[in-house]
Short mmCIF file of C-alpha atoms in Angstrom, two decimals:
data_model
loop_
_atom_site.label_atom_id
_atom_site.label_comp_id
_atom_site.label_asym_id
_atom_site.label_seq_id
_atom_site.Cartn_x
_atom_site.Cartn_y
_atom_site.Cartn_z
CA MET A 2 -11.17 -20.04 4.85
CA LYS A 3 -7.72 -20.46 6.46
CA ASN A 4 -9.15 -19.21 9.78
CA ILE A 5 -11.40 -22.28 10.02
CA VAL A 6 -8.61 -23.99 12.00
CA TYR A 7 -8.91 -21.32 14.70
CA VAL A 8 -12.69 -21.62 14.76
CA ILE A 9 -12.49 -25.40 15.16
CA PHE A 10 -9.90 -25.19 17.94
CA GLY A 11 -11.95 -22.46 19.63
CA MET A 12 -15.03 -24.65 19.57
CA ILE A 13 -13.12 -27.61 20.99
CA PHE A 14 -11.68 -25.38 23.72
CA GLY A 15 -15.17 -24.05 24.51
CA VAL A 16 -16.56 -27.58 24.88
CA LEU A 17 -13.64 -28.50 27.15
CA LEU A 18 -14.24 -25.42 29.31
CA TYR A 19 -17.92 -26.27 29.63
CA LYS A 20 -17.46 -30.00 30.27
CA SER A 21 -14.72 -29.42 32.87
CA GLU A 22 -17.09 -27.05 34.71
CA ALA A 23 -14.49 -24.28 34.46
CA VAL A 24 -17.31 -21.85 33.60
CA SER A 25 -19.59 -22.97 36.43
CA TRP A 26 -20.54 -20.23 38.87
CA TYR A 27 -20.71 -22.82 41.66
CA ARG A 28 -17.18 -24.08 40.95
CA ILE A 29 -15.84 -20.53 40.91
CA GLN A 30 -17.62 -19.74 44.17
CA GLU A 31 -16.09 -22.88 45.71
CA MET A 32 -12.67 -21.68 44.58
CA PHE A 33 -13.03 -18.21 46.09
CA MET A 34 -14.28 -19.72 49.36
CA PHE A 35 -11.44 -22.30 49.40
CA LYS A 36 -13.94 -25.19 49.53
CA SER A 37 -12.69 -27.15 46.51
CA PHE A 38 -9.45 -27.81 44.66
CA HIS A 39 -11.25 -28.27 41.30
CA MET A 40 -10.62 -24.81 39.82
CA TYR A 41 -7.13 -24.53 41.32
CA GLY A 42 -6.29 -27.82 39.61
CA ILE A 43 -7.58 -26.56 36.26
CA ILE A 44 -5.80 -23.20 36.55
CA GLY A 45 -2.60 -24.78 37.87
CA SER A 46 -2.46 -27.35 35.09
CA ALA A 47 -3.11 -24.59 32.52
CA VAL A 48 -0.22 -22.53 33.94
CA PHE A 49 2.04 -25.61 33.89
CA VAL A 50 1.13 -26.55 30.30
CA GLY A 51 1.41 -22.91 29.21
CA ALA A 52 4.87 -22.50 30.76
CA ILE A 53 6.19 -25.64 29.10
CA SER A 54 4.58 -24.67 25.78
CA LEU A 55 6.15 -21.19 25.87
CA PHE A 56 9.52 -22.71 26.73
CA LEU A 57 9.29 -25.08 23.76
CA LEU A 58 8.03 -22.36 21.40
CA LYS A 59 10.98 -20.12 22.28
CA ARG A 60 13.57 -22.90 22.25
CA ASN A 61 12.47 -24.37 18.91
CA LYS A 62 11.77 -20.99 17.25
CA THR A 63 8.38 -22.31 16.18
CA LYS A 64 6.58 -20.72 13.23
CA CYS A 65 2.85 -19.91 13.09
CA LEU A 66 0.51 -20.87 10.24
CA THR A 67 1.58 -17.81 8.23
CA GLY A 68 5.23 -18.85 8.44
CA GLU A 69 6.37 -16.11 10.82
CA THR A 70 8.46 -17.04 13.86
CA ILE A 71 6.43 -16.82 17.06
CA GLN A 72 7.96 -14.22 19.36
CA VAL A 73 6.96 -13.75 22.99
CA ALA A 74 8.16 -10.42 24.35
CA ASP A 75 9.29 -10.16 27.96
CA LYS A 76 7.15 -7.82 30.02
CA LYS A 77 8.12 -5.92 33.13
CA MET A 78 5.78 -6.11 36.10
CA GLY A 79 4.70 -2.82 37.61
CA LYS A 80 1.94 -0.73 39.12
CA SER A 81 -0.22 -1.04 35.99
CA ASN A 82 -0.26 -4.85 36.39
CA LEU A 83 -1.50 -4.50 39.96
CA ILE A 84 -4.21 -2.01 38.99
CA GLY A 85 -5.28 -4.09 35.99
CA GLY A 86 -5.35 -7.25 38.10
CA ILE A 87 -7.56 -5.61 40.70
CA ILE A 88 -10.00 -4.34 38.05
CA TYR A 89 -10.02 -7.77 36.37
CA GLY A 90 -10.61 -9.52 39.70
CA LEU A 91 -13.44 -7.15 40.64
CA GLY A 92 -15.12 -7.81 37.30
CA TRP A 93 -14.68 -11.55 37.78
CA GLY A 94 -16.24 -11.30 41.23
CA LEU A 95 -19.15 -9.16 40.00
CA ILE A 96 -20.21 -11.48 37.19
CA GLY A 97 -19.36 -14.68 39.03
CA THR A 98 -17.14 -16.05 36.29
CA CYS A 99 -13.97 -15.34 34.43
CA PRO A 100 -14.74 -13.08 31.47
CA GLY A 101 -12.74 -15.32 29.14
CA PRO A 102 -15.51 -17.85 28.42
CA ILE A 103 -18.22 -15.28 27.66
CA TYR A 104 -18.99 -16.93 24.32
CA VAL A 105 -19.06 -20.40 25.91
CA LEU A 106 -21.65 -19.22 28.42
CA ILE A 107 -23.72 -17.49 25.72
CA GLY A 108 -23.59 -20.69 23.68
CA SER A 109 -24.66 -22.67 26.74
CA GLY A 110 -27.88 -20.67 26.94
CA TYR A 111 -26.99 -18.08 29.58
CA SER A 112 -28.48 -15.12 27.74
CA PHE A 113 -27.64 -12.65 30.53
CA MET A 114 -24.02 -13.04 29.42
CA PHE A 115 -24.87 -10.73 26.52
CA VAL A 116 -24.83 -7.96 29.16
CA VAL A 117 -21.36 -9.12 30.21
CA LEU A 118 -20.22 -9.20 26.57
CA PHE A 119 -21.53 -5.67 26.00
CA SER A 120 -19.85 -4.50 29.22
CA ALA A 121 -16.54 -6.10 28.22
CA LEU A 122 -16.69 -4.39 24.83
CA ALA A 123 -17.59 -1.07 26.47
CA GLY A 124 -14.69 -1.47 28.92
CA THR A 125 -12.32 -2.14 26.03
CA TRP A 126 -13.57 0.99 24.28
CA VAL A 127 -13.14 3.09 27.45
CA TYR A 128 -9.61 1.72 27.87
CA SER A 129 -8.72 2.62 24.29
CA ALA A 130 -10.06 6.14 24.84
CA LEU A 131 -8.08 6.60 28.09
CA ARG A 132 -4.98 4.57 27.14
CA GLU A 133 -2.67 7.56 26.81
CA LYS A 134 -3.62 8.82 30.29
CA LEU A 135 -3.16 5.47 32.08
CA PRO A 136 0.11 4.15 33.57
CA HIS A 137 1.90 1.56 31.45
#
């Protein structure tokens, strides 16, 4: 029952993604073709808000709902980030949308997104099977 807070916030976030057209194939195509600032504005404001939020979380030693202090580990950038980014970008280009809002698109009636969901789960499984052999 305590996870209901996460479900409610997830639903609100999904509605915001849908209403802002952040999951629209046309908006994403406009972004990749540099025809509109819409998606760059959404992504840029998300990066800005995220950076400030992380700064405040670290500075104030904020605790999560379970009472544990939220810790954000520093991560080194390397070859694996480049490879992962390329794979992520190719997937984004193939399906025409960021894979993050898969559930929003399914909930919006785009039933073909079940194929994307299955593919994302299969990709996660393949990664877990090959994790030890991949560069980290």
